[in-house]
Amino acid sequence: MMGLVWLLELTIIRWDFVWLPKVQVIHLYPILMSNMQSKHNWTTIKEYKEILFQFYEGIAKISINRPQVHNAFTPLTVKEMSEAMELARQDESVYCVILTGEGGQAFCSGGDQSVRGHGGYVGDDGVPRLNVLDLQMQIRRIPKPVVAMVAGYAIGGGHVLHVICDLTIAAENAKFGQTGPKVGSFDGGFGASYLARLVGQKKAREIWFLCDQYNAQEALDMGLVNKVVPLEVLEDTTIEWCRKMMDKSPIALRMLKSAFNAELDGQAGIQELAGNATLLYYLSDEAKEGKNSFLEKRKPDFKKFPKFP
Ligand code: 2NE
């Protein structure tokens, strides 16, 4: 059916904070495949080849758009996701990020095995890469909540992506699992150690050693996901959770995210938490006195500031 049906669509493109009308041709296949059509008026932030990057009321949605391969990722998919994640980080109007996959049948099935070469996944430049590992770090480091919205398969490197997200909302059709040892791969980083923090060492070893698949209820029972809902209300529920977080103090959420990370991430985690402490300190009159005294070529007067017990 792919390649037969095309549709013209009028969208509003957001580009450098300006909203522009644009006519584009879109493929109908993902729409026909999907049971989870959005009721919400998402607007495109930037157009990409292998992902969708959209905005709705303070939420940026990054969606892998390769439903024909259960949203397996290529180096290009990851490059695009990585750029979108950075744009979402820098954009002050974005409070939360949703990570998902198009089509309702898969969140992501991991690295695209058809482009796996000698030493990594190979893009148009012929260079083998494992750039999804950098994306994992970005998800962990972005000081905003990232919510995995999982319909269908979250498998292999796709499973690791949802594991790294701060929260996971799963549809009832979700299936979770690792395949590495079956297809000649493994993720011994967050994919193993952080997974073990979520579900415990025994269960994490079972998931990796047996390569079984687990349904949404099993995933909920083992602490792998936060909530399971019918597919029809997956996006509504995810948006509702984002809205709840958007009502909260962004700095409190930011500090909590880096504090949760710091416990597990060693010196890099402390650096992230300390960076946030520096941000808070820069906001204080005490820190400003240091900067101002230097610029005014006078001795700083720190005596006036409180010494909290
Ligand atoms: C996901 C799963 C279990 C679904 O099975 P099923 O039977 O429902 O679907 P099917 O027919 O296997 O998949 C539909 C189409 O998608 C392609 C398939 O080849 C098939 O294409 P056609 O035959 O219709 O042309 N497809 C699915 N997943 C793909 C993939 N990852 N790469 C390329 N094509 C894919 C089943 O499809 C499955 O087990 N998929 C493979 C999952 C997997 O092993 N992923 C890679 C793990 S390694 C990894 O991601 C990784 C890492 O370990 C470390 C670093 C970076 C990445």
PDB file of C-alpha atoms in Angstrom, residues 41-203:
ATOM      1  CA  ASN A  41      -3.528  20.416  17.349  1.00  0.00           C
ATOM      2  CA  TRP A  42       0.202  19.689  17.122  1.00  0.00           C
ATOM      3  CA  THR A  43       2.194  22.126  15.012  1.00  0.00           C
ATOM      4  CA  THR A  44       5.420  21.233  13.282  1.00  0.00           C
ATOM      5  CA  ILE A  45       8.480  22.834  14.845  1.00  0.00           C
ATOM      6  CA  LYS A  46      10.848  21.612  12.170  1.00  0.00           C
ATOM      7  CA  GLU A  47      10.526  19.138   9.340  1.00  0.00           C
ATOM      8  CA  TYR A  48      12.780  16.096   9.217  1.00  0.00           C
ATOM      9  CA  LYS A  49      13.061  12.983   7.049  1.00  0.00           C
ATOM     10  CA  GLU A  50      12.739  10.236   9.656  1.00  0.00           C
ATOM     11  CA  ILE A  51      11.100  11.891  12.643  1.00  0.00           C
ATOM     12  CA  LEU A  52       8.270  14.283  13.396  1.00  0.00           C
ATOM     13  CA  PHE A  53       9.041  17.193  15.701  1.00  0.00           C
ATOM     14  CA  GLN A  54       5.925  18.949  16.929  1.00  0.00           C
ATOM     15  CA  PHE A  55       4.714  21.371  19.563  1.00  0.00           C
ATOM     16  CA  TYR A  56       1.500  21.629  21.541  1.00  0.00           C
ATOM     17  CA  GLU A  57       0.853  23.840  24.560  1.00  0.00           C
ATOM     18  CA  GLY A  58       4.337  23.710  26.102  1.00  0.00           C
ATOM     19  CA  ILE A  59       5.073  20.132  25.023  1.00  0.00           C
ATOM     20  CA  ALA A  60       7.565  19.123  22.332  1.00  0.00           C
ATOM     21  CA  LYS A  61       6.891  15.728  20.765  1.00  0.00           C
ATOM     22  CA  ILE A  62       9.685  13.820  19.043  1.00  0.00           C
ATOM     23  CA  SER A  63       8.276  10.898  17.125  1.00  0.00           C
ATOM     24  CA  ILE A  64      10.163   8.305  15.097  1.00  0.00           C
ATOM     25  CA  ASN A  65       8.398   8.136  11.747  1.00  0.00           C
ATOM     26  CA  ARG A  66       9.456   4.779  10.269  1.00  0.00           C
ATOM     27  CA  PRO A  67       6.412   2.614  11.070  1.00  0.00           C
ATOM     28  CA  GLN A  68       7.209   0.251   8.163  1.00  0.00           C
ATOM     29  CA  VAL A  69      10.133  -1.109  10.247  1.00  0.00           C
ATOM     30  CA  HIS A  70       8.481  -0.703  13.649  1.00  0.00           C
ATOM     31  CA  ASN A  71      10.341   2.604  14.032  1.00  0.00           C
ATOM     32  CA  ALA A  72      13.821   1.100  13.938  1.00  0.00           C
ATOM     33  CA  PHE A  73      16.387   3.884  13.951  1.00  0.00           C
ATOM     34  CA  THR A  74      19.173   4.652  11.478  1.00  0.00           C
ATOM     35  CA  PRO A  75      22.064   7.051  12.158  1.00  0.00           C
ATOM     36  CA  LEU A  76      19.943   9.740  10.451  1.00  0.00           C
ATOM     37  CA  THR A  77      16.924   9.067  12.690  1.00  0.00           C
ATOM     38  CA  VAL A  78      19.152   9.461  15.725  1.00  0.00           C
ATOM     39  CA  LYS A  79      20.862  12.577  14.338  1.00  0.00           C
ATOM     40  CA  GLU A  80      17.467  14.170  13.780  1.00  0.00           C
ATOM     41  CA  MET A  81      16.205  13.144  17.240  1.00  0.00           C
ATOM     42  CA  SER A  82      19.356  14.529  18.764  1.00  0.00           C
ATOM     43  CA  GLU A  83      18.956  17.899  17.055  1.00  0.00           C
ATOM     44  CA  ALA A  84      15.273  18.046  18.023  1.00  0.00           C
ATOM     45  CA  MET A  85      16.144  17.223  21.636  1.00  0.00           C
ATOM     46  CA  GLU A  86      18.684  20.063  21.692  1.00  0.00           C
ATOM     47  CA  LEU A  87      16.135  22.485  20.178  1.00  0.00           C
ATOM     48  CA  ALA A  88      13.617  21.394  22.824  1.00  0.00           C
ATOM     49  CA  ARG A  89      16.228  21.996  25.516  1.00  0.00           C
ATOM     50  CA  GLN A  90      17.021  25.504  24.304  1.00  0.00           C
ATOM     51  CA  ASP A  91      13.409  26.571  23.682  1.00  0.00           C
ATOM     52  CA  GLU A  92      11.982  28.336  26.732  1.00  0.00           C
ATOM     53  CA  SER A  93       8.428  27.634  25.623  1.00  0.00           C
ATOM     54  CA  VAL A  94       9.037  23.881  25.978  1.00  0.00           C
ATOM     55  CA  TYR A  95       8.366  22.478  29.459  1.00  0.00           C
ATOM     56  CA  CYS A  96       8.243  18.736  28.709  1.00  0.00           C
ATOM     57  CA  VAL A  97       9.306  16.417  25.919  1.00  0.00           C
ATOM     58  CA  ILE A  98       7.375  13.380  24.708  1.00  0.00           C
ATOM     59  CA  LEU A  99       9.341  10.657  22.947  1.00  0.00           C
ATOM     60  CA  THR A 100       7.269   8.281  20.843  1.00  0.00           C
ATOM     61  CA  GLY A 101       6.908   6.405  17.564  1.00  0.00           C
ATOM     62  CA  GLU A 102       4.360   6.835  14.789  1.00  0.00           C
ATOM     63  CA  GLY A 103       1.785   4.248  13.775  1.00  0.00           C
ATOM     64  CA  GLY A 104       0.460   2.836  17.032  1.00  0.00           C
ATOM     65  CA  GLN A 105       2.262  -0.493  16.488  1.00  0.00           C
ATOM     66  CA  ALA A 106       5.712   0.377  17.783  1.00  0.00           C
ATOM     67  CA  PHE A 107       7.540   2.875  19.948  1.00  0.00           C
ATOM     68  CA  CYS A 108      10.879   1.760  18.524  1.00  0.00           C
ATOM     69  CA  SER A 109      12.435  -1.577  17.555  1.00  0.00           C
ATOM     70  CA  GLY A 110      16.038  -0.460  18.091  1.00  0.00           C
ATOM     71  CA  GLY A 111      18.817  -0.080  15.580  1.00  0.00           C
ATOM     72  CA  ASP A 112      17.843  -0.755  11.964  1.00  0.00           C
ATOM     73  CA  GLN A 113      19.540  -4.095  11.301  1.00  0.00           C
ATOM     74  CA  SER A 114      19.498  -3.503   7.557  1.00  0.00           C
ATOM     75  CA  VAL A 115      22.029  -0.672   7.921  1.00  0.00           C
ATOM     76  CA  ARG A 116      24.110  -2.323  10.621  1.00  0.00           C
ATOM     77  CA  GLY A 117      27.642  -2.617   9.299  1.00  0.00           C
ATOM     78  CA  HIS A 118      31.134  -3.299  10.520  1.00  0.00           C
ATOM     79  CA  GLY A 119      31.371  -1.391  13.828  1.00  0.00           C
ATOM     80  CA  GLY A 120      27.999   0.322  13.973  1.00  0.00           C
ATOM     81  CA  TYR A 121      25.008   1.564  12.030  1.00  0.00           C
ATOM     82  CA  VAL A 122      25.993   3.043   8.686  1.00  0.00           C
ATOM     83  CA  GLY A 123      24.492   6.209   7.242  1.00  0.00           C
ATOM     84  CA  ASP A 124      24.800   7.853   3.824  1.00  0.00           C
ATOM     85  CA  ASP A 125      28.355   8.955   4.621  1.00  0.00           C
ATOM     86  CA  GLY A 126      29.427   5.312   4.973  1.00  0.00           C
ATOM     87  CA  VAL A 127      30.619   5.840   8.548  1.00  0.00           C
ATOM     88  CA  PRO A 128      29.531   3.254  11.164  1.00  0.00           C
ATOM     89  CA  ARG A 129      28.050   4.893  14.263  1.00  0.00           C
ATOM     90  CA  LEU A 130      26.403   4.090  17.614  1.00  0.00           C
ATOM     91  CA  ASN A 131      25.124   7.648  17.955  1.00  0.00           C
ATOM     92  CA  VAL A 132      22.074   6.479  19.926  1.00  0.00           C
ATOM     93  CA  LEU A 133      24.384   6.354  22.959  1.00  0.00           C
ATOM     94  CA  ASP A 134      24.847  10.139  22.685  1.00  0.00           C
ATOM     95  CA  LEU A 135      21.082  10.559  22.412  1.00  0.00           C
ATOM     96  CA  GLN A 136      20.677   8.525  25.604  1.00  0.00           C
ATOM     97  CA  MET A 137      22.966  10.992  27.406  1.00  0.00           C
ATOM     98  CA  GLN A 138      20.976  13.915  26.019  1.00  0.00           C
ATOM     99  CA  ILE A 139      17.702  12.484  27.338  1.00  0.00           C
ATOM    100  CA  ARG A 140      19.302  12.012  30.724  1.00  0.00           C
ATOM    101  CA  ARG A 141      20.829  15.485  30.771  1.00  0.00           C
ATOM    102  CA  ILE A 142      18.035  17.681  29.381  1.00  0.00           C
ATOM    103  CA  PRO A 143      16.757  19.593  32.444  1.00  0.00           C
ATOM    104  CA  LYS A 144      13.117  19.023  31.515  1.00  0.00           C
ATOM    105  CA  PRO A 145      10.988  15.903  32.009  1.00  0.00           C
ATOM    106  CA  VAL A 146      11.082  13.463  29.099  1.00  0.00           C
ATOM    107  CA  VAL A 147       8.105  11.106  28.876  1.00  0.00           C
ATOM    108  CA  ALA A 148       8.148   7.948  26.752  1.00  0.00           C
ATOM    109  CA  MET A 149       4.733   7.367  25.195  1.00  0.00           C
ATOM    110  CA  VAL A 150       4.818   3.701  24.247  1.00  0.00           C
ATOM    111  CA  ALA A 151       2.366   1.996  21.915  1.00  0.00           C
ATOM    112  CA  GLY A 152       3.355  -1.422  20.593  1.00  0.00           C
ATOM    113  CA  TYR A 153       6.931  -2.635  20.568  1.00  0.00           C
ATOM    114  CA  ALA A 154       9.671  -1.078  22.663  1.00  0.00           C
ATOM    115  CA  ILE A 155      12.394  -3.545  21.749  1.00  0.00           C
ATOM    116  CA  GLY A 156      16.204  -3.636  21.741  1.00  0.00           C
ATOM    117  CA  GLY A 157      17.753  -0.180  21.558  1.00  0.00           C
ATOM    118  CA  GLY A 158      14.173   1.133  21.453  1.00  0.00           C
ATOM    119  CA  HIS A 159      13.544  -0.437  24.827  1.00  0.00           C
ATOM    120  CA  VAL A 160      16.634   1.274  26.209  1.00  0.00           C
ATOM    121  CA  LEU A 161      15.331   4.638  24.971  1.00  0.00           C
ATOM    122  CA  HIS A 162      12.126   4.312  27.007  1.00  0.00           C
ATOM    123  CA  VAL A 163      14.111   3.052  30.023  1.00  0.00           C
ATOM    124  CA  ILE A 164      16.163   6.250  30.003  1.00  0.00           C
ATOM    125  CA  CYS A 165      13.150   8.567  29.787  1.00  0.00           C
ATOM    126  CA  ASP A 166      12.023  10.025  33.117  1.00  0.00           C
ATOM    127  CA  LEU A 167       8.562   8.495  32.858  1.00  0.00           C
ATOM    128  CA  THR A 168       6.883   5.905  30.640  1.00  0.00           C
ATOM    129  CA  ILE A 169       3.178   5.755  29.827  1.00  0.00           C
ATOM    130  CA  ALA A 170       2.327   2.524  28.041  1.00  0.00           C
ATOM    131  CA  ALA A 171      -0.659   1.560  25.930  1.00  0.00           C
ATOM    132  CA  GLU A 172      -2.265  -1.811  26.606  1.00  0.00           C
ATOM    133  CA  ASN A 173      -0.729  -3.125  23.354  1.00  0.00           C
ATOM    134  CA  ALA A 174       2.826  -2.298  24.464  1.00  0.00           C
ATOM    135  CA  LYS A 175       5.476  -5.037  24.405  1.00  0.00           C
ATOM    136  CA  PHE A 176       8.845  -4.630  26.045  1.00  0.00           C
ATOM    137  CA  GLY A 177      12.085  -6.529  25.692  1.00  0.00           C
ATOM    138  CA  GLN A 178      15.758  -6.707  24.782  1.00  0.00           C
ATOM    139  CA  THR A 179      16.995  -8.722  21.799  1.00  0.00           C
ATOM    140  CA  GLY A 180      20.726  -7.997  21.875  1.00  0.00           C
ATOM    141  CA  PRO A 181      22.068 -11.491  22.601  1.00  0.00           C
ATOM    142  CA  LYS A 182      19.734 -12.857  19.883  1.00  0.00           C
ATOM    143  CA  VAL A 183      20.931 -10.476  17.162  1.00  0.00           C
ATOM    144  CA  GLY A 184      24.559 -10.083  18.210  1.00  0.00           C
ATOM    145  CA  SER A 185      24.424  -6.883  20.226  1.00  0.00           C
ATOM    146  CA  PHE A 186      24.169  -5.561  23.758  1.00  0.00           C
ATOM    147  CA  ASP A 187      23.921  -2.296  25.662  1.00  0.00           C
ATOM    148  CA  GLY A 188      26.017  -2.622  28.789  1.00  0.00           C
ATOM    149  CA  GLY A 189      25.595   1.053  29.692  1.00  0.00           C
ATOM    150  CA  PHE A 190      22.294   2.526  30.870  1.00  0.00           C
ATOM    151  CA  GLY A 191      20.581  -0.321  29.012  1.00  0.00           C
ATOM    152  CA  ALA A 192      21.897  -2.771  31.601  1.00  0.00           C
ATOM    153  CA  SER A 193      22.817  -0.815  34.737  1.00  0.00           C
ATOM    154  CA  TYR A 194      19.928   1.649  34.801  1.00  0.00           C
ATOM    155  CA  LEU A 195      17.488  -1.082  33.822  1.00  0.00           C
ATOM    156  CA  ALA A 196      18.723  -3.038  36.866  1.00  0.00           C
ATOM    157  CA  ARG A 197      18.058   0.022  39.045  1.00  0.00           C
ATOM    158  CA  LEU A 198      14.483   0.072  37.787  1.00  0.00           C
ATOM    159  CA  VAL A 199      13.556  -3.593  37.950  1.00  0.00           C
ATOM    160  CA  GLY A 200      16.295  -5.137  40.109  1.00  0.00           C
ATOM    161  CA  GLN A 201      19.349  -7.184  39.181  1.00  0.00           C
ATOM    162  CA  LYS A 202      17.644 -10.559  38.810  1.00  0.00           C
ATOM    163  CA  LYS A 203      14.898  -9.243  36.536  1.00  0.00           C
TER     164      LYS A 203
END
